[in-house]
Structure formats: C-alpha cells, structure tokens
Amino acid sequence: MLLLQLLSPLAAAPFPLAASLSPLAAAITAPINVPRRCDRASTPAAWVGRRELLRLPLGVLPLAALHAAPAAAAEPTGVRISDSVKVKIIKAKSLRAMVRRSAQNRRSLPMDTTPGVNNYPSLTQELKRQEKLVLLPLQAELARIAASAELPEEKRKALALQPLLLKGHLLELQQALAEAKFEEYTSKTTKATYPGGKVERELEEVCETLDDFLALAAGKDVEIRDD
C-alpha cells in the first residue's frame, strides 16, 4: 500500500513517465490466482518441463509449485545386521571350502591306517578353534537378533527358528569332528559327494542356515530344506 501511495504522484506525471509506470502499478495491484490443486493427470498442458520452469519469472510461478512438499521417503524394511555379525557370517561360510581343500590335500600324503587314528589333527584343531571364535558366538548373536526382530508373525517365527537349527548343526559338527569324519562322503539326502567328508556336509548345512537367516531378515521367503 505504501508503494502505491508513492507511485500515485508519479502516475500523474508527464505522459512518458506515467506510461512507463502504469504496467508496474497494474502488476502490483493485479490479483494472484492460485489454483487450489495442481493435478498433473487432469491438466497436462498446465505443466512445463524443469528447464522451462527455471526460465519463468518468479511472479508467474504458482505458489503451490514453490511450496510443494518433497515426496516421503520409503520406510526401511527388514532387520538390521551389524557389520561384526556380517564378518562372522563370511568367516563361517569360508570354513567349508577350507575343509574341502585341506582334506583333499591331506589325503595326497601317506595316511596312518591304524584304526581310530585321526589323520587330520591340524584340520580338527583349526575347526575347533573357529568353532569357539566364530561359530558359537555367531549362533548367540543370531538368536539375539531374532528375539528383537520386528517382522510379520510368520517371518518372525521362521527367523527365530534359524539360530535353533544352527545350534543343532553345530552339535552335529562337533560329533563329526570328534570322530574325524573327513573321509569322502556321499549324502543320502543331497546325493552329493563331499571331499571334506561328513564335516564338510555339516558345514554346508551351517552355510544354508546362515543364508536363510539373512534372507528372512531382509523380509524374503525361503524354501524348506531337507535335513
């Protein structure tokens, strides 16, 4: 209003000056029509590209476009697994390949045929060490994660089952280690042959259980496996 009062005397000035100020006064006093709703689908002609929009004077932009709220970010899904747990999972899954390779290498050397003799003492000790450092702590960590997971009921139950399955596989692994079952073995369940013996097969089941845990934690479905 103050600006209009200042411009009023100038509007009565000689013609050239008044003519140059008339559009400015008209622009100031002109009403601003703000659309109640910007519907892209119903009024495509009213929308312009981003480059064209940036070239337009600020005064012609609809207020709705200037104050448009950003789209809401999608909420994250799944269960968060810490980096330390991920590292343990990687280490646990590497044990199968280590057993497979080491058992084959050991059999390339002379073997003691005395009944009951463990021809794989170094491999046995290393696996027991990894069981203490990696496998058992990992099983406890997964049980803790599953207990606090926020998932749909069915997936939450399936997730909570995996640490229990892992515990069972670790008990079977301990039994296979106690009997030094590293000799080549063919599974009746999978029909596959394991150069690392029954120990390798138990570690394969450990790997499968870890894969299922990660999939369920990410909100995915898993297949039912045969033991």
Short mmCIF file of C-alpha atoms in Angstrom, two decimals:
data_model
loop_
_atom_site.label_atom_id
_atom_site.label_comp_id
_atom_site.label_asym_id
_atom_site.label_seq_id
_atom_site.Cartn_x
_atom_site.Cartn_y
_atom_site.Cartn_z
CA MET A 1 0.00 0.00 0.00
CA LEU A 2 2.86 2.36 0.81
CA LEU A 3 4.37 1.61 -2.58
CA LEU A 4 1.10 2.53 -4.30
CA GLN A 5 0.98 5.83 -2.43
CA LEU A 6 4.50 6.60 -3.61
CA LEU A 7 3.63 5.71 -7.19
CA SER A 8 0.40 7.75 -7.32
CA PRO A 9 2.10 11.15 -7.86
CA LEU A 10 4.35 9.63 -10.47
CA ALA A 11 1.36 8.24 -12.35
CA ALA A 12 0.12 11.82 -12.78
CA ALA A 13 3.49 12.90 -14.21
CA PRO A 14 4.05 13.78 -17.88
CA PHE A 15 2.97 11.12 -20.33
CA PRO A 16 6.27 9.26 -20.97
CA LEU A 17 6.94 8.69 -17.28
CA ALA A 18 3.33 7.80 -16.46
CA ALA A 19 3.18 5.36 -19.35
CA SER A 20 6.30 3.59 -18.17
CA LEU A 21 4.95 3.22 -14.63
CA SER A 22 1.41 2.11 -15.49
CA PRO A 23 2.35 -1.55 -16.18
CA LEU A 24 4.25 -1.71 -12.89
CA ALA A 25 1.29 -0.38 -10.93
CA ALA A 26 -1.03 -2.75 -12.73
CA ALA A 27 1.22 -5.71 -11.94
CA ILE A 28 1.32 -4.78 -8.26
CA THR A 29 -2.43 -4.39 -7.91
CA ALA A 30 -3.39 -7.37 -10.06
CA PRO A 31 -4.87 -10.29 -8.05
CA ILE A 32 -2.90 -13.53 -7.91
CA ASN A 33 -4.90 -16.58 -8.89
CA VAL A 34 -3.55 -19.58 -7.01
CA PRO A 35 -5.00 -22.91 -8.13
CA ARG A 36 -6.37 -24.95 -5.29
CA ARG A 37 -4.99 -28.13 -6.74
CA CYS A 38 -2.36 -28.99 -9.29
CA ASP A 39 -3.48 -32.18 -10.93
CA ARG A 40 -0.88 -33.33 -13.46
CA ALA A 41 -3.12 -36.03 -14.85
CA SER A 42 -6.11 -33.73 -15.47
CA THR A 43 -4.25 -30.61 -16.68
CA PRO A 44 -1.11 -31.74 -18.52
CA ALA A 45 -0.99 -28.55 -20.57
CA ALA A 46 -0.54 -26.50 -17.40
CA TRP A 47 2.74 -28.23 -16.62
CA VAL A 48 6.08 -27.38 -18.18
CA GLY A 49 9.46 -29.04 -18.11
CA ARG A 50 12.00 -28.27 -15.43
CA ARG A 51 14.23 -26.24 -17.77
CA GLU A 52 11.28 -24.12 -18.96
CA LEU A 53 10.14 -23.67 -15.37
CA LEU A 54 13.51 -22.27 -14.34
CA ARG A 55 13.33 -19.67 -17.13
CA LEU A 56 9.97 -18.28 -15.98
CA PRO A 57 9.84 -15.09 -13.85
CA LEU A 58 9.24 -15.77 -10.20
CA GLY A 59 5.95 -13.87 -10.25
CA VAL A 60 4.26 -16.26 -12.66
CA LEU A 61 5.02 -19.42 -10.71
CA PRO A 62 2.05 -20.81 -8.79
CA LEU A 63 2.58 -20.79 -5.05
CA ALA A 64 1.72 -24.48 -4.91
CA ALA A 65 4.76 -25.23 -7.06
CA LEU A 66 7.03 -23.08 -4.90
CA HIS A 67 5.94 -24.74 -1.68
CA ALA A 68 5.45 -28.32 -2.89
CA ALA A 69 6.40 -30.80 -0.18
CA PRO A 70 9.06 -33.39 -1.08
CA ALA A 71 7.90 -36.96 -1.52
CA ALA A 72 8.06 -39.02 1.65
CA ALA A 73 10.97 -41.45 1.78
CA ALA A 74 10.09 -45.13 1.83
CA GLU A 75 10.41 -46.70 5.25
CA PRO A 76 13.25 -49.22 5.52
CA THR A 77 12.23 -52.83 5.81
CA GLY A 78 13.95 -55.86 7.25
CA VAL A 79 16.19 -56.43 10.25
CA ARG A 80 19.45 -54.57 10.71
CA ILE A 81 22.51 -56.81 10.97
CA SER A 82 25.71 -55.26 12.27
CA ASP A 83 28.97 -55.36 10.35
CA SER A 84 30.59 -57.52 13.04
CA VAL A 85 27.91 -60.18 12.56
CA LYS A 86 28.30 -59.99 8.78
CA VAL A 87 32.04 -60.56 9.16
CA LYS A 88 31.40 -63.64 11.31
CA ILE A 89 28.98 -64.97 8.70
CA ILE A 90 31.61 -64.56 5.98
CA LYS A 91 34.19 -66.36 8.10
CA ALA A 92 31.76 -69.17 8.94
CA LYS A 93 30.87 -69.70 5.29
CA SER A 94 34.54 -69.86 4.31
CA LEU A 95 35.14 -72.87 6.56
CA ARG A 96 33.52 -75.34 4.19
CA ALA A 97 35.90 -74.51 1.34
CA MET A 98 38.82 -74.71 3.75
CA VAL A 99 37.80 -78.19 4.93
CA ARG A 100 37.18 -79.42 1.40
CA ARG A 101 40.59 -78.25 0.20
CA SER A 102 42.57 -79.28 3.30
CA ALA A 103 41.07 -82.78 3.50
CA GLN A 104 41.92 -83.46 -0.13
CA ASN A 105 45.46 -82.17 0.35
CA ARG A 106 45.95 -84.34 3.44
CA ARG A 107 44.94 -87.48 1.56
CA SER A 108 47.62 -86.79 -1.02
CA LEU A 109 50.15 -87.65 1.72
CA PRO A 110 50.74 -91.03 3.40
CA MET A 111 47.94 -91.95 5.82
CA ASP A 112 48.15 -93.92 9.08
CA THR A 113 45.92 -96.97 8.69
CA THR A 114 45.78 -97.72 12.41
CA PRO A 115 42.11 -97.94 13.45
CA GLY A 116 40.94 -94.92 15.40
CA VAL A 117 43.87 -92.70 14.42
CA ASN A 118 42.96 -89.16 13.38
CA ASN A 119 44.84 -88.42 10.18
CA TYR A 120 43.57 -84.84 10.19
CA PRO A 121 44.77 -83.46 13.56
CA SER A 122 45.70 -79.98 12.32
CA LEU A 123 42.41 -79.57 10.49
CA THR A 124 40.48 -80.79 13.52
CA GLN A 125 42.20 -78.33 15.83
CA GLU A 126 41.67 -75.42 13.46
CA LEU A 127 37.96 -76.14 13.18
CA LYS A 128 37.60 -76.38 16.94
CA ARG A 129 39.33 -73.02 17.22
CA GLN A 130 36.99 -71.46 14.64
CA GLU A 131 34.02 -73.01 16.40
CA LYS A 132 35.00 -71.20 19.58
CA LEU A 133 35.92 -67.89 17.94
CA VAL A 134 33.28 -67.66 15.21
CA LEU A 135 30.53 -70.28 15.10
CA LEU A 136 29.32 -70.34 18.70
CA PRO A 137 29.41 -66.52 19.15
CA LEU A 138 27.64 -66.16 15.81
CA GLN A 139 24.85 -68.51 16.86
CA ALA A 140 24.32 -66.47 20.03
CA GLU A 141 24.28 -63.20 18.05
CA LEU A 142 21.69 -64.51 15.61
CA ALA A 143 19.47 -65.66 18.47
CA ARG A 144 19.66 -62.17 19.98
CA ILE A 145 18.83 -60.51 16.65
CA ALA A 146 15.88 -62.83 16.05
CA ALA A 147 14.47 -62.18 19.52
CA SER A 148 14.16 -58.44 18.86
CA ALA A 149 13.22 -58.59 15.17
CA GLU A 150 10.17 -56.63 14.01
CA LEU A 151 8.74 -58.71 11.18
CA PRO A 152 5.37 -60.18 10.20
CA GLU A 153 4.47 -63.03 12.51
CA GLU A 154 5.27 -65.89 10.13
CA LYS A 155 8.63 -64.47 9.09
CA ARG A 156 9.49 -63.65 12.69
CA LYS A 157 8.88 -67.26 13.71
CA ALA A 158 10.89 -68.54 10.76
CA LEU A 159 13.74 -66.17 11.64
CA ALA A 160 13.73 -67.29 15.28
CA LEU A 161 13.95 -70.91 14.12
CA GLN A 162 17.25 -70.40 12.27
CA PRO A 163 19.51 -69.96 15.35
CA LEU A 164 17.98 -73.15 16.77
CA LEU A 165 18.70 -75.01 13.55
CA LEU A 166 22.21 -73.60 13.56
CA LYS A 167 22.72 -74.85 17.11
CA GLY A 168 21.70 -78.33 16.00
CA HIS A 169 24.10 -78.25 13.06
CA LEU A 170 26.93 -77.18 15.35
CA LEU A 171 26.24 -80.12 17.65
CA GLU A 172 26.39 -82.45 14.64
CA LEU A 173 29.61 -80.75 13.54
CA GLN A 174 31.13 -81.36 16.96
CA GLN A 175 30.23 -85.04 16.68
CA ALA A 176 31.76 -85.29 13.21
CA LEU A 177 34.94 -83.61 14.46
CA ALA A 178 35.15 -85.96 17.44
CA GLU A 179 35.08 -88.88 15.01
CA ALA A 180 37.39 -87.14 12.49
CA LYS A 181 34.93 -87.71 9.66
CA PHE A 182 36.92 -86.05 6.90
CA GLU A 183 36.88 -89.01 4.51
CA GLU A 184 34.99 -88.50 1.26
CA TYR A 185 31.28 -88.86 1.91
CA THR A 186 28.13 -89.13 -0.21
CA SER A 187 24.96 -87.76 1.38
CA LYS A 188 21.77 -89.80 1.13
CA THR A 189 19.79 -86.56 1.35
CA THR A 190 21.53 -84.39 -1.25
CA LYS A 191 23.07 -87.23 -3.31
CA ALA A 192 26.17 -85.03 -3.47
CA THR A 193 29.71 -86.16 -2.72
CA TYR A 194 31.75 -84.20 -0.18
CA PRO A 195 35.56 -84.46 -0.38
CA GLY A 196 35.69 -82.99 3.14
CA GLY A 197 33.53 -85.80 4.47
CA LYS A 198 30.71 -85.56 6.97
CA VAL A 199 32.39 -82.47 8.43
CA GLU A 200 32.01 -80.64 5.13
CA ARG A 201 28.37 -81.68 4.88
CA GLU A 202 27.63 -80.25 8.33
CA LEU A 203 29.35 -77.02 7.36
CA GLU A 204 27.21 -76.88 4.22
CA GLU A 205 24.13 -77.02 6.43
CA VAL A 206 25.59 -74.22 8.53
CA CYS A 207 26.00 -72.13 5.35
CA GLU A 208 22.44 -72.84 4.23
CA THR A 209 21.07 -71.82 7.62
CA LEU A 210 23.03 -68.58 7.54
CA ASP A 211 21.72 -67.84 4.03
CA ASP A 212 18.16 -68.45 5.21
CA PHE A 213 18.65 -66.17 8.20
CA LEU A 214 19.91 -63.33 6.00
CA ALA A 215 17.03 -63.79 3.56
CA LEU A 216 14.39 -63.80 6.29
CA ALA A 217 16.00 -60.79 7.97
CA ALA A 218 15.61 -58.96 4.66
CA GLY A 219 11.91 -59.85 4.57
CA LYS A 220 12.25 -62.54 1.89
CA ASP A 221 10.78 -66.02 1.75
CA VAL A 222 12.96 -69.13 2.00
CA GLU A 223 12.48 -72.67 0.82
CA ILE A 224 12.00 -75.57 3.19
CA ARG A 225 15.21 -77.60 3.21
CA ASP A 226 15.66 -81.32 3.71
CA ASP A 227 17.97 -82.20 6.59
#
